[in-house]
mmCIF file of C-alpha atoms and ligand atoms in Angstrom:
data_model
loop_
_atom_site.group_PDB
_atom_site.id
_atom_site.type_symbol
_atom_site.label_atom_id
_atom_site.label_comp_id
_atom_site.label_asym_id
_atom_site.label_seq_id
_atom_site.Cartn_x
_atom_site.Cartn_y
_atom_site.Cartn_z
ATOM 1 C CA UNK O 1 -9.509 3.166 17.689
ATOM 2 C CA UNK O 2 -10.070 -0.314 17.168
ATOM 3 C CA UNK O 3 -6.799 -2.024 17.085
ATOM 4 C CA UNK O 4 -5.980 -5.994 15.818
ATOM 5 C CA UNK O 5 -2.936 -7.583 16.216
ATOM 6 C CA UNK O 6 -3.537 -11.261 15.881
ATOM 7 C CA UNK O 7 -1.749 -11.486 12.862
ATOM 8 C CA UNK O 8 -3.472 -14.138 10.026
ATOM 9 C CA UNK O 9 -1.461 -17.251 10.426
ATOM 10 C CA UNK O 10 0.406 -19.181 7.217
ATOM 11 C CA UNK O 11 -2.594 -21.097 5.378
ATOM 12 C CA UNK O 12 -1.462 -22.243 2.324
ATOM 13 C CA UNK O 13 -5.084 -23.497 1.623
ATOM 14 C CA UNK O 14 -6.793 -20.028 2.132
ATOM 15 C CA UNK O 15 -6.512 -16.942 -0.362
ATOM 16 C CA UNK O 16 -4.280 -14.519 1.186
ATOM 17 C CA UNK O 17 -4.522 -11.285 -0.042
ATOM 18 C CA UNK O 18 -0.448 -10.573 -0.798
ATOM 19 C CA UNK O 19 -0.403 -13.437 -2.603
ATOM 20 C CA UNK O 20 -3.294 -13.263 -5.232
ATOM 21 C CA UNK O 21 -1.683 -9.883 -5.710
ATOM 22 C CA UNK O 22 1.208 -11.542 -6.213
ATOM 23 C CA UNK O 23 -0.513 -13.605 -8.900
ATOM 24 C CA UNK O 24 -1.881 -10.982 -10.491
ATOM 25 C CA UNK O 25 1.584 -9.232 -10.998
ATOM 26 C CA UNK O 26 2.877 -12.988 -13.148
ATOM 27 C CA UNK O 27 5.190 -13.722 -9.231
ATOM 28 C CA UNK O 28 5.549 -16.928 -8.442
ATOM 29 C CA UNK O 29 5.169 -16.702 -4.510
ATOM 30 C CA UNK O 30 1.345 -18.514 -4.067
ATOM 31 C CA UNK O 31 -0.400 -21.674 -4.154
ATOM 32 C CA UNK O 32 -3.397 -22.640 -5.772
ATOM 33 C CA UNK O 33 -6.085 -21.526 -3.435
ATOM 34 C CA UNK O 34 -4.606 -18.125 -4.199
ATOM 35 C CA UNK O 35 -4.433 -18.950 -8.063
ATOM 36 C CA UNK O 36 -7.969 -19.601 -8.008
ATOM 37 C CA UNK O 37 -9.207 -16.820 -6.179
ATOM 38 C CA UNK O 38 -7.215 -14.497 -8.288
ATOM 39 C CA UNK O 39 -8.663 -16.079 -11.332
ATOM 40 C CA UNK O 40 -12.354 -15.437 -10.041
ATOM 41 C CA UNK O 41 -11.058 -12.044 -9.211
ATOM 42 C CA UNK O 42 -10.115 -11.664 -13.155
ATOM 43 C CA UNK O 43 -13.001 -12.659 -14.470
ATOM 44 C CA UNK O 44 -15.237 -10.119 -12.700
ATOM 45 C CA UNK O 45 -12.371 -7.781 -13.579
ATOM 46 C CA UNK O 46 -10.785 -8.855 -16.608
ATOM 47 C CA UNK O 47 -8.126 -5.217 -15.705
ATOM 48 C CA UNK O 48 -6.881 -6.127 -12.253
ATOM 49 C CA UNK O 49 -3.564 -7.644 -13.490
ATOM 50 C CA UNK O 50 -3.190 -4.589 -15.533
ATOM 51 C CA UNK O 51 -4.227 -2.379 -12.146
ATOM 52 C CA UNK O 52 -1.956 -4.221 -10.122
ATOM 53 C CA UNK O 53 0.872 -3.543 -12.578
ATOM 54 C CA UNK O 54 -0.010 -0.401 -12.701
ATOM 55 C CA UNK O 55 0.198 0.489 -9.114
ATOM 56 C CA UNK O 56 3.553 -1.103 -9.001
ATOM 57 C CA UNK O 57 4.882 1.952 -12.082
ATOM 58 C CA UNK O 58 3.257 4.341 -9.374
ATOM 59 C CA UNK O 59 4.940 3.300 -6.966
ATOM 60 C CA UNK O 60 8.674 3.544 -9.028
ATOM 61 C CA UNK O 61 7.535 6.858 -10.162
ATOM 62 C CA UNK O 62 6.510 8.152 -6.738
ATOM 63 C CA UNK O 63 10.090 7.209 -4.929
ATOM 64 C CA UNK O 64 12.059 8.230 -7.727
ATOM 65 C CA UNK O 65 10.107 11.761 -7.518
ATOM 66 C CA UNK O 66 10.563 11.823 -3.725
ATOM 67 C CA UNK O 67 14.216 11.026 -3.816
ATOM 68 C CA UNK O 68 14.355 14.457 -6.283
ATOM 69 C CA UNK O 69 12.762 16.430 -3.755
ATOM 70 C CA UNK O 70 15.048 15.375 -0.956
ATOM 71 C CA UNK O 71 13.572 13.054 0.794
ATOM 72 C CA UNK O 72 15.957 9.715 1.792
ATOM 73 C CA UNK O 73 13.536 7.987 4.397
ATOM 74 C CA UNK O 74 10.451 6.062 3.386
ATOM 75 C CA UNK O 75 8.062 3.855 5.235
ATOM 76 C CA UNK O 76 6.011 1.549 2.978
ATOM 77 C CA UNK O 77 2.684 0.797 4.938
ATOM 78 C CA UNK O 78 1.390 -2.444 3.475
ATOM 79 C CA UNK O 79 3.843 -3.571 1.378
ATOM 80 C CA UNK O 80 2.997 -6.443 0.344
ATOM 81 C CA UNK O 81 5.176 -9.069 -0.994
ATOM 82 C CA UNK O 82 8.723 -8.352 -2.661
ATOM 83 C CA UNK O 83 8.291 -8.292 -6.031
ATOM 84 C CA UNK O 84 10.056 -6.126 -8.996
ATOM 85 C CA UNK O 85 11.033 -2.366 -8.041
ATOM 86 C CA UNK O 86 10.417 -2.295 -4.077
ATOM 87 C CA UNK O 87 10.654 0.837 -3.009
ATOM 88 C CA UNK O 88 14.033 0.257 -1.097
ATOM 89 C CA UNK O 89 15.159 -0.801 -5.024
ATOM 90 C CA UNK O 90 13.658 2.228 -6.494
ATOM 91 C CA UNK O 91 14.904 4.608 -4.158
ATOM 92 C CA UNK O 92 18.384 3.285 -3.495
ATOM 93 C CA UNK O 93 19.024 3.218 -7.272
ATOM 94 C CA UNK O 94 18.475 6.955 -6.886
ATOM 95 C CA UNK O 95 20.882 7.388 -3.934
ATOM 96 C CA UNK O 96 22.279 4.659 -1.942
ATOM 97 C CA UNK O 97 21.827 6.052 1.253
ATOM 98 C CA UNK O 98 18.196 5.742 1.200
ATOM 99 C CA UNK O 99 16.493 3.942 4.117
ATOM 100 C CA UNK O 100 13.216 2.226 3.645
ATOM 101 C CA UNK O 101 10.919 0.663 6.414
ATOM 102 C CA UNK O 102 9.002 -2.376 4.901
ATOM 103 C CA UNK O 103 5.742 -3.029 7.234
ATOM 104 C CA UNK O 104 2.838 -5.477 6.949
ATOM 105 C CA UNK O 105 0.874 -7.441 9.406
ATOM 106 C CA UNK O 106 1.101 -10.695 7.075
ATOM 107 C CA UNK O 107 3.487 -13.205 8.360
ATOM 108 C CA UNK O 108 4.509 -14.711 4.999
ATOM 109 C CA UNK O 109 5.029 -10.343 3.164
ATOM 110 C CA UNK O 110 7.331 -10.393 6.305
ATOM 111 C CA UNK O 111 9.403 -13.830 6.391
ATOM 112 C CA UNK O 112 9.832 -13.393 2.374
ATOM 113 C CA UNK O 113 10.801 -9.553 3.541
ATOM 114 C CA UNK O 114 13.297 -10.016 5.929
ATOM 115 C CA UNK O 115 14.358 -12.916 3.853
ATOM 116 C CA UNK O 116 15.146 -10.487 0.858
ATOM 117 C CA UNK O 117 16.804 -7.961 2.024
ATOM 118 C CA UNK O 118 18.913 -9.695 4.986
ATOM 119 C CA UNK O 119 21.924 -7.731 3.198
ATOM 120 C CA UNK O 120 20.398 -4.452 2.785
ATOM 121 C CA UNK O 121 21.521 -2.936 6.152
ATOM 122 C CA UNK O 122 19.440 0.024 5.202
ATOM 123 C CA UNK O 123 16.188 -1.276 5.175
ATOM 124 C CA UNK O 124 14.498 -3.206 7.837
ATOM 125 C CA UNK O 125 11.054 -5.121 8.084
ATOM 126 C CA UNK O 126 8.291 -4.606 10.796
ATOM 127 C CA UNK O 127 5.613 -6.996 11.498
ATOM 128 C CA UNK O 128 2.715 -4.806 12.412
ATOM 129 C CA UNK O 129 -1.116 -3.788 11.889
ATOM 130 C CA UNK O 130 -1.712 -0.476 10.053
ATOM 131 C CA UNK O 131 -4.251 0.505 12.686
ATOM 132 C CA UNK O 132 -1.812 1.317 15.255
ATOM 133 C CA UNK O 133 0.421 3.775 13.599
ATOM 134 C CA UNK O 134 2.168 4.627 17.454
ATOM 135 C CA UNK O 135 3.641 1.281 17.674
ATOM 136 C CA UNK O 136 4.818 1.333 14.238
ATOM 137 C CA UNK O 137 6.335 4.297 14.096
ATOM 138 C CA UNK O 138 7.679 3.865 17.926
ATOM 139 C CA UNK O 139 9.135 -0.288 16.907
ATOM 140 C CA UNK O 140 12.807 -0.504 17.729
ATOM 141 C CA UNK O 141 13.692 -1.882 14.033
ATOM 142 C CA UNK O 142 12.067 1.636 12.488
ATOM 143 C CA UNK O 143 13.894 3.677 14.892
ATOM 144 C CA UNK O 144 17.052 2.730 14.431
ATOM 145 C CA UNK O 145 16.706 3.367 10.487
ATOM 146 C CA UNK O 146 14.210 6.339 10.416
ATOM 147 C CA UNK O 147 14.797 9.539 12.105
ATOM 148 C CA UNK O 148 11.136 11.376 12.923
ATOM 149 C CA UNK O 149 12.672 14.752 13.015
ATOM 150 C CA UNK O 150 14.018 14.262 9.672
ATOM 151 C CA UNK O 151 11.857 14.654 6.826
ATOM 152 C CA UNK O 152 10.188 11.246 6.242
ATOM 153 C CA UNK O 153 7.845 9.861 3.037
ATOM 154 C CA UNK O 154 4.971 7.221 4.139
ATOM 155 C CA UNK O 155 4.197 5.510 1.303
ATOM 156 C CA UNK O 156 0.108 3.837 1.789
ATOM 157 C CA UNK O 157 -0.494 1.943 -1.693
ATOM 158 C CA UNK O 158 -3.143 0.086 -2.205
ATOM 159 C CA UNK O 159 -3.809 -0.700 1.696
ATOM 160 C CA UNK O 160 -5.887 1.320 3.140
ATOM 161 C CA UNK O 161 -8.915 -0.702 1.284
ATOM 162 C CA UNK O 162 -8.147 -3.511 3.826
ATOM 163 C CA UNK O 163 -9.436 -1.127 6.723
ATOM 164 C CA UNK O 164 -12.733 -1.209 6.251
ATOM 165 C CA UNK O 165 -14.214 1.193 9.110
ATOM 166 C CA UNK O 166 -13.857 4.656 7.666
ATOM 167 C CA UNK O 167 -13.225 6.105 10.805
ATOM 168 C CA UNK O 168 -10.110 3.987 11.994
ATOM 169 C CA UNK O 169 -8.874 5.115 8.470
ATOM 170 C CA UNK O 170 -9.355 8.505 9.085
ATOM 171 C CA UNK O 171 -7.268 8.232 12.391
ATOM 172 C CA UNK O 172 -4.654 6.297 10.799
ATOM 173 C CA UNK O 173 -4.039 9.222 8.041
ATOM 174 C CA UNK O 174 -4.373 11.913 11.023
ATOM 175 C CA UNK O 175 -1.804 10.299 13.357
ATOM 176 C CA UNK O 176 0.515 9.173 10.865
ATOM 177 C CA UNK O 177 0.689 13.357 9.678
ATOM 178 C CA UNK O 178 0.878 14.487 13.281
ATOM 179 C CA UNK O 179 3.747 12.229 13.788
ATOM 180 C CA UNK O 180 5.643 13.309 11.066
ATOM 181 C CA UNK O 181 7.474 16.275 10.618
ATOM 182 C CA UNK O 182 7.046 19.092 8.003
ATOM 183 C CA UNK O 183 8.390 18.425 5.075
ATOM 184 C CA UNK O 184 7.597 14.702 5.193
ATOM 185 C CA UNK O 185 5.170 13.307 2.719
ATOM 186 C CA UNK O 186 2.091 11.061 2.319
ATOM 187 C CA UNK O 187 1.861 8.613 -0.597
ATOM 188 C CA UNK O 188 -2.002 7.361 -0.523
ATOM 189 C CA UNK O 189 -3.342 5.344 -3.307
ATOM 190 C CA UNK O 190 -6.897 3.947 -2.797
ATOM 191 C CA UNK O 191 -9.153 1.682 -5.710
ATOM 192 C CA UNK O 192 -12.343 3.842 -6.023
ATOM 193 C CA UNK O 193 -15.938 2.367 -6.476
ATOM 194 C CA UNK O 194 -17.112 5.256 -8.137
ATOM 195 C CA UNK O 195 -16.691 3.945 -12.113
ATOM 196 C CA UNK O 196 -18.423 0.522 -10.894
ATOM 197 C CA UNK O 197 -19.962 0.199 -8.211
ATOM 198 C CA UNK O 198 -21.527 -3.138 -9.165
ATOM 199 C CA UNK O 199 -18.023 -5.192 -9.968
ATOM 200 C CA UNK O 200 -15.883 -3.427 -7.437
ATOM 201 C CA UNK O 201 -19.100 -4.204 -4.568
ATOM 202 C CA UNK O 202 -19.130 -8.193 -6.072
ATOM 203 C CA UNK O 203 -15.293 -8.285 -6.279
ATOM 204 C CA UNK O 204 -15.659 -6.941 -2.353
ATOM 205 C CA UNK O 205 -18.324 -9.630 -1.365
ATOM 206 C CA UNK O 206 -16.206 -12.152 -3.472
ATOM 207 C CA UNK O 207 -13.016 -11.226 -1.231
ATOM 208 C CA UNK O 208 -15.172 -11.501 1.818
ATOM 209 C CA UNK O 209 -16.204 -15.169 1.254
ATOM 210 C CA UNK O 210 -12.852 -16.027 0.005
ATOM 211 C CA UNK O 211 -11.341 -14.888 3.182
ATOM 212 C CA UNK O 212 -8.549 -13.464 1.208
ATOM 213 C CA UNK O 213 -8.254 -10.593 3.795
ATOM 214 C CA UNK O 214 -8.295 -13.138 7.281
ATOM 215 C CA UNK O 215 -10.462 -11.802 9.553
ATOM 216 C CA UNK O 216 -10.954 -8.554 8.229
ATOM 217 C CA UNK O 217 -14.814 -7.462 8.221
ATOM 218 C CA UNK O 218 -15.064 -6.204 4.613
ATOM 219 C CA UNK O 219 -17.584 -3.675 3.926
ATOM 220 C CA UNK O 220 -19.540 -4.311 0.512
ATOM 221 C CA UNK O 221 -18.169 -2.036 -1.597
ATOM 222 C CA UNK O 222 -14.318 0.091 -1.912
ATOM 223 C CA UNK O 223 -14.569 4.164 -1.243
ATOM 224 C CA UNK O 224 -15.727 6.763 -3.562
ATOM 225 C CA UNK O 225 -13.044 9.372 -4.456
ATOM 226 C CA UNK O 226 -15.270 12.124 -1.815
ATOM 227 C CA UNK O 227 -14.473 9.766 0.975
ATOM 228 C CA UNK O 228 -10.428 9.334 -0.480
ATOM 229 C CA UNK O 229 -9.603 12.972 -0.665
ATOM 230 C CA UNK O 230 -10.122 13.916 3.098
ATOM 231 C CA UNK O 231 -7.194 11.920 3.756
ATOM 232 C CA UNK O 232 -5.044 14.500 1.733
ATOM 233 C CA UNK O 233 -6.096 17.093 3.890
ATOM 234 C CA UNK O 234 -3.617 19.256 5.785
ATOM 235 C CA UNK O 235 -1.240 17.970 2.945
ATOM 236 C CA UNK O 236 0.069 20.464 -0.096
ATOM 237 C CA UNK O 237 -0.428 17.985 -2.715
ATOM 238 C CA UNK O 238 2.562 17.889 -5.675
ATOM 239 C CA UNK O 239 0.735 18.129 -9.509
ATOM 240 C CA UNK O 240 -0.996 17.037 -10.730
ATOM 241 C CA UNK O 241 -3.363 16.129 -7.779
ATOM 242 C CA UNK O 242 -5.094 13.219 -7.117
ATOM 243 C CA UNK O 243 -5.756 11.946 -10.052
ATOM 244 C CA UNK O 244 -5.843 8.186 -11.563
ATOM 245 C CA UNK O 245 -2.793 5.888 -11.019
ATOM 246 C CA UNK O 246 -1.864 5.915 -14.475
ATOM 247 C CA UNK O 247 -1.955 10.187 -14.886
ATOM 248 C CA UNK O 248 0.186 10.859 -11.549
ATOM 249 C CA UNK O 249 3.002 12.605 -13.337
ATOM 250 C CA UNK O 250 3.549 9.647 -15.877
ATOM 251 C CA UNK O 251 7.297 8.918 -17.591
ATOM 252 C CA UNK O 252 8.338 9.752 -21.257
ATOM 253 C CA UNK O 253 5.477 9.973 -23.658
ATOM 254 C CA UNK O 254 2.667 9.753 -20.835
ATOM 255 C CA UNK O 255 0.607 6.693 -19.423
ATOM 256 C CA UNK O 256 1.306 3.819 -21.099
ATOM 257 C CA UNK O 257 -2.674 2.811 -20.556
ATOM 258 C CA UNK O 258 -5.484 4.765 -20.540
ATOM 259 C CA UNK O 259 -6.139 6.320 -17.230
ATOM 260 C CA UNK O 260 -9.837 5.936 -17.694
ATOM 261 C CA UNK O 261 -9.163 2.302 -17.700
ATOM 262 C CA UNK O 262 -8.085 2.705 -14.003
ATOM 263 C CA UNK O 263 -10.449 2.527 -10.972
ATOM 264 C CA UNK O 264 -7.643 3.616 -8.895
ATOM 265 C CA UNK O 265 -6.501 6.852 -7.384
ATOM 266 C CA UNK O 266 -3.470 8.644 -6.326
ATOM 267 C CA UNK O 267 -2.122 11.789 -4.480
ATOM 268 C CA UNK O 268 1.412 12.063 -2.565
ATOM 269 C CA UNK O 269 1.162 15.502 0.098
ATOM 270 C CA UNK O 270 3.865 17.554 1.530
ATOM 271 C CA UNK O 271 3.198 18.615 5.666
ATOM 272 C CA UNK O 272 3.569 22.216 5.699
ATOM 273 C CA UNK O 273 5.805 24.233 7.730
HETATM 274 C C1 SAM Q 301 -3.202 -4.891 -2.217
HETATM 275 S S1 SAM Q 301 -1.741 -5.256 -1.308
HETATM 276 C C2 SAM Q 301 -0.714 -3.898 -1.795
HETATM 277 C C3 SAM Q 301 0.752 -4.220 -1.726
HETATM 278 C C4 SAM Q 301 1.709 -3.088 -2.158
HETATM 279 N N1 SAM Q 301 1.565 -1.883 -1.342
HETATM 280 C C5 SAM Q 301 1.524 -2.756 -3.624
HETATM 281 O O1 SAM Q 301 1.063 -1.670 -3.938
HETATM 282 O O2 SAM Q 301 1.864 -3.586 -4.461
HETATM 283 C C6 SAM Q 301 -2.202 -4.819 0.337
HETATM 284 C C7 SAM Q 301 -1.159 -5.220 1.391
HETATM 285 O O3 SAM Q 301 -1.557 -4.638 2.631
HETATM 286 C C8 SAM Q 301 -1.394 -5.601 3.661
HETATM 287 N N2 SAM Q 301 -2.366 -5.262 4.710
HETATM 288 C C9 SAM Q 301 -3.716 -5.355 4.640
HETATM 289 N N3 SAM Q 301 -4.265 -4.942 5.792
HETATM 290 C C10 SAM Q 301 -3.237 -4.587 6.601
HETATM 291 C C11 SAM Q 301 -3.184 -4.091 7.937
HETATM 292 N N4 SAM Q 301 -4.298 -3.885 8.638
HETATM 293 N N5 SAM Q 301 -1.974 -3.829 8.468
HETATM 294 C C12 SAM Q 301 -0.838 -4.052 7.754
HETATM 295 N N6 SAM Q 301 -0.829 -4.526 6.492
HETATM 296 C C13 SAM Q 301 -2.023 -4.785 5.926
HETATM 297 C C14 SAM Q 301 -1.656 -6.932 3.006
HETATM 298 O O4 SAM Q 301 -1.040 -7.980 3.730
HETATM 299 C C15 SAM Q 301 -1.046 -6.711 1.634
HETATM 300 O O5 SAM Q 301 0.299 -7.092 1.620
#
């Protein structure tokens, strides 16, 4: 498995990817290189600030139905920066003894991190690379919060698009549900090229010359939703499915947008006994 761990340095001048998501969710943490970007971003795909939000609801909706099936231990791979309802919010709202791993390989998701939640002795923040899911799950600051033989929930949203060689993704899904034990769940949500192909392959190209994602070698367009579902596999997967962001067991009345309007897809999987 190809494995990076020179972590992108602070450049205040260059997109960075946390950031123009950042943008795109109204937060205040980025500068105008990442502004810009995210407004060239917008106006290939006028619905990203709407996606964005929208992963962000899935995300509340996915702790809050993990805390009701037990589950007090999360790790959120790729976590990008703090904004509204973090998962350690979410979830500790529900019960207060929830612990939450926070871990991204971007040095300014992890100073704003640890800067957040220096009070929250249950959560902790690990500065690591996705692609080497030993180390994470083996780093003395998730140990000490997460206990492997306990049932765990490993919350992947929106990240595993930044690893662009399908096969390192693959291996990342497969250790990370060897590791865990059964019982423990997988969160995966994944922006599909399917719908467009065309706007999600230029947005793609657009993030490769922007170097939003430093140093990653972005292939030219996302992953259909064939390629997405293997990583479900061994996994009983909670209704409805995987299904778009929006339609994953929505609150109240339903989705509050159209599903349809959604090039995004979602799935959270129980191990087995
Ligand atoms: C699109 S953002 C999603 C953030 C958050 N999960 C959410 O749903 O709002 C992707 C995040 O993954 C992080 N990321 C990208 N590649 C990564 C890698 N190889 N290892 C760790 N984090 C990574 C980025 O720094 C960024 O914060």
């Amino acid at each position: 498995m190809s494995q990076r761990r020179d972590f992108a340095g602070f450049h205040t001048r260059t997109p960075n990817e946390a950031r123009v998501v950042d943008y795109l969710l109204g937060g205040k943490d980025n500068f105008a290189a990442d502004r810009e970007a995210a407004e060239r971003a917008i106006a290939l795909a006028p619905g990203l600030p709407m996606m964005a939000l929208e992963s962000r609801r899935f995300l509340g909706r996915v702790v809050r139905f993990l805390v009701e099936a037990g589950i007090r231990q999360f790790i959120d791979l790729g976590c990008g920066l703090p904004t509204q309802n973090n998962a350690h919010e979410v979830a500790q709202a529900a019960t207060p003894e929830a612990r939450v791993v926070y871990v991204d390989f971007d040095p300014v998701v992890v100073t704003h991190a640890r800067a957040l939640l220096a009070d929250n002795v249950r959560t902790s923040v690990v500065q690591a690379d996705v692609r080497d899911p030993d180390l994470i799950l083996g780093h003395p600051d998730l140990v000490r919060l997460i206990d492997l033989k306990r049932p765990v929930a490993i919350l992947l949203i929106s990240t595993l698009q930044a690893v662009p060689e399908d096969e390192v993704v693959l291996d990342i899904v497969t250790r990370l549900r060897e590791a865990i034990c059964p019982g423990s769940w997988m969160v995966i949500s994944h922006p599909t090229s399917d719908d467009r192909p065309e706007v999600t392959g230029r947005l793609a190209a657009m993030f490769q010359d922007e170097e939003i994602v430093k140093g990653t070698r972005r292939r030219d367009n996302l992953r259909t939703r064939a390629e997405i579902e293997p990583y479900f596999d061994g996994l009983e997967l909670a209704d409805p499915g995987i299904v778009r962001i929006p339609a994953w067991r929505p609150d109240g009345a339903g989705p509050g947008v159209d599903p349809e309007s959604v090039w995004a897809i979602a799935g959270a999987g129980r191990k087995p006994a």
